[in-house]
Amino acid sequence: MKPGPRRSISQADIVDAAFEIFEEKGGDAVSIRGVAARLGLTPTAMYTYFTSKNALQRAMVEQVFSGLDLAAASDPSVAWRTRLRTLAADLRARFAEHPGAVVLVASGPLDGRQALTFGETLLEGFTSGGMPLADAARATAAVRAYVLGAITLDAAAAGADAEAADAPSPLWTEATQHPLTEAAELLGGDDAFATGLDRLLDGFGLPPVA
């Protein structure tokens, strides 16, 4: 029996395969040759989609940003702070689906179309309320740094939890030497991210949510 026709491969299929390898083996394992083998392609065929590993990694970042609902974030009938909080939480959730992707963000500039559109949406939101462009640029940089910083901490915490789950239980525990840190972690709760973002926005004079 002859094999059936080979299904076509899209760039999205390639990026999905790259994420599979990334999350199984880490960033160093993602390569044009490795992804080609995962999909049953030749490296030469892969180069028709992506000319380098760097181009592939940038496409992975773009895929994360492409899942954001930027249309809702541009809805003028909703208060900008409310839209911004939703957008920030949405981006955090997208990275939670691909926790290793935060490493890719740090590996190069966020200059892909989707990432730039995200930044443009932030700028438009700030300036729509009358904020001068220079201040809007500072606010956009601060919000982006805050959200990506939180995502980085989320990824680190997830990795630590996974290691702790695999480690044997200690026979004894020592009294903590960092009581304030432990108490703060207990008090943070699920709303710590939103609260921190609100404090940041307060500093830029953004009107509070009604």
PDB file of C-alpha atoms in Angstrom, residues 21-95:
ATOM      1  CA  ILE A  21      10.973  20.505  22.173  1.00  0.00           C
ATOM      2  CA  PHE A  22      11.601  23.662  24.195  1.00  0.00           C
ATOM      3  CA  GLU A  23       9.410  22.511  27.074  1.00  0.00           C
ATOM      4  CA  GLU A  24      10.708  18.944  26.984  1.00  0.00           C
ATOM      5  CA  LYS A  25      14.429  19.620  26.684  1.00  0.00           C
ATOM      6  CA  GLY A  26      15.081  23.343  27.064  1.00  0.00           C
ATOM      7  CA  GLY A  27      16.038  26.142  24.728  1.00  0.00           C
ATOM      8  CA  ASP A  28      19.391  24.699  23.663  1.00  0.00           C
ATOM      9  CA  ALA A  29      17.591  21.717  22.133  1.00  0.00           C
ATOM     10  CA  VAL A  30      15.535  23.866  19.772  1.00  0.00           C
ATOM     11  CA  SER A  31      17.229  23.866  16.384  1.00  0.00           C
ATOM     12  CA  ILE A  32      16.261  23.831  12.740  1.00  0.00           C
ATOM     13  CA  ARG A  33      17.476  20.233  12.448  1.00  0.00           C
ATOM     14  CA  GLY A  34      15.717  19.123  15.632  1.00  0.00           C
ATOM     15  CA  VAL A  35      12.366  20.630  14.714  1.00  0.00           C
ATOM     16  CA  ALA A  36      12.663  19.212  11.192  1.00  0.00           C
ATOM     17  CA  ALA A  37      13.194  15.729  12.641  1.00  0.00           C
ATOM     18  CA  ARG A  38      10.175  16.144  14.933  1.00  0.00           C
ATOM     19  CA  LEU A  39       7.972  16.951  11.927  1.00  0.00           C
ATOM     20  CA  GLY A  40       9.534  14.498   9.496  1.00  0.00           C
ATOM     21  CA  LEU A  41      11.000  17.248   7.326  1.00  0.00           C
ATOM     22  CA  THR A  42      14.474  17.714   5.950  1.00  0.00           C
ATOM     23  CA  PRO A  43      16.519  20.628   7.316  1.00  0.00           C
ATOM     24  CA  THR A  44      16.528  22.067   3.806  1.00  0.00           C
ATOM     25  CA  ALA A  45      12.726  22.115   3.789  1.00  0.00           C
ATOM     26  CA  MET A  46      12.735  23.862   7.167  1.00  0.00           C
ATOM     27  CA  TYR A  47      14.881  26.655   5.799  1.00  0.00           C
ATOM     28  CA  THR A  48      12.071  27.556   3.396  1.00  0.00           C
ATOM     29  CA  TYR A  49      10.062  28.555   6.479  1.00  0.00           C
ATOM     30  CA  PHE A  50      12.764  29.889   8.809  1.00  0.00           C
ATOM     31  CA  THR A  51      16.254  30.841   7.736  1.00  0.00           C
ATOM     32  CA  SER A  52      17.831  30.492  11.193  1.00  0.00           C
ATOM     33  CA  LYS A  53      17.273  29.365  14.768  1.00  0.00           C
ATOM     34  CA  ASN A  54      16.954  33.014  15.778  1.00  0.00           C
ATOM     35  CA  ALA A  55      14.129  33.529  13.289  1.00  0.00           C
ATOM     36  CA  LEU A  56      12.364  30.479  14.683  1.00  0.00           C
ATOM     37  CA  GLN A  57      12.717  31.724  18.254  1.00  0.00           C
ATOM     38  CA  ARG A  58      11.318  35.117  17.311  1.00  0.00           C
ATOM     39  CA  ALA A  59       8.344  33.372  15.702  1.00  0.00           C
ATOM     40  CA  MET A  60       7.774  31.530  18.980  1.00  0.00           C
ATOM     41  CA  VAL A  61       7.592  34.843  20.841  1.00  0.00           C
ATOM     42  CA  GLU A  62       5.245  36.191  18.191  1.00  0.00           C
ATOM     43  CA  GLN A  63       2.910  33.241  18.676  1.00  0.00           C
ATOM     44  CA  VAL A  64       2.595  34.018  22.375  1.00  0.00           C
ATOM     45  CA  PHE A  65       1.712  37.649  21.664  1.00  0.00           C
ATOM     46  CA  SER A  66      -0.654  36.692  18.827  1.00  0.00           C
ATOM     47  CA  GLY A  67      -3.121  35.179  21.290  1.00  0.00           C
ATOM     48  CA  LEU A  68      -3.866  38.512  22.961  1.00  0.00           C
ATOM     49  CA  ASP A  69      -7.265  40.127  22.439  1.00  0.00           C
ATOM     50  CA  LEU A  70      -5.963  43.516  21.371  1.00  0.00           C
ATOM     51  CA  ALA A  71      -9.317  44.507  19.878  1.00  0.00           C
ATOM     52  CA  ALA A  72     -10.917  44.384  23.327  1.00  0.00           C
ATOM     53  CA  ALA A  73      -7.973  46.336  24.722  1.00  0.00           C
ATOM     54  CA  SER A  74      -8.753  49.115  22.247  1.00  0.00           C
ATOM     55  CA  ASP A  75     -12.457  49.415  23.135  1.00  0.00           C
ATOM     56  CA  PRO A  76     -12.991  53.097  24.041  1.00  0.00           C
ATOM     57  CA  SER A  77     -16.241  52.325  25.876  1.00  0.00           C
ATOM     58  CA  VAL A  78     -14.237  50.606  28.636  1.00  0.00           C
ATOM     59  CA  ALA A  79     -12.024  52.560  31.052  1.00  0.00           C
ATOM     60  CA  TRP A  80      -8.378  52.321  30.010  1.00  0.00           C
ATOM     61  CA  ARG A  81      -7.196  51.074  33.383  1.00  0.00           C
ATOM     62  CA  THR A  82      -9.715  48.227  33.197  1.00  0.00           C
ATOM     63  CA  ARG A  83      -8.578  47.351  29.674  1.00  0.00           C
ATOM     64  CA  LEU A  84      -4.943  47.504  30.692  1.00  0.00           C
ATOM     65  CA  ARG A  85      -5.449  45.235  33.691  1.00  0.00           C
ATOM     66  CA  THR A  86      -7.220  42.705  31.477  1.00  0.00           C
ATOM     67  CA  LEU A  87      -4.508  42.897  28.823  1.00  0.00           C
ATOM     68  CA  ALA A  88      -1.720  42.452  31.381  1.00  0.00           C
ATOM     69  CA  ALA A  89      -3.472  39.451  32.940  1.00  0.00           C
ATOM     70  CA  ASP A  90      -4.060  38.008  29.457  1.00  0.00           C
ATOM     71  CA  LEU A  91      -0.370  38.276  28.554  1.00  0.00           C
ATOM     72  CA  ARG A  92       0.607  36.670  31.856  1.00  0.00           C
ATOM     73  CA  ALA A  93      -1.795  33.802  31.167  1.00  0.00           C
ATOM     74  CA  ARG A  94      -0.388  33.330  27.658  1.00  0.00           C
ATOM     75  CA  PHE A  95       3.121  32.958  29.026  1.00  0.00           C
TER      76      PHE A  95
END
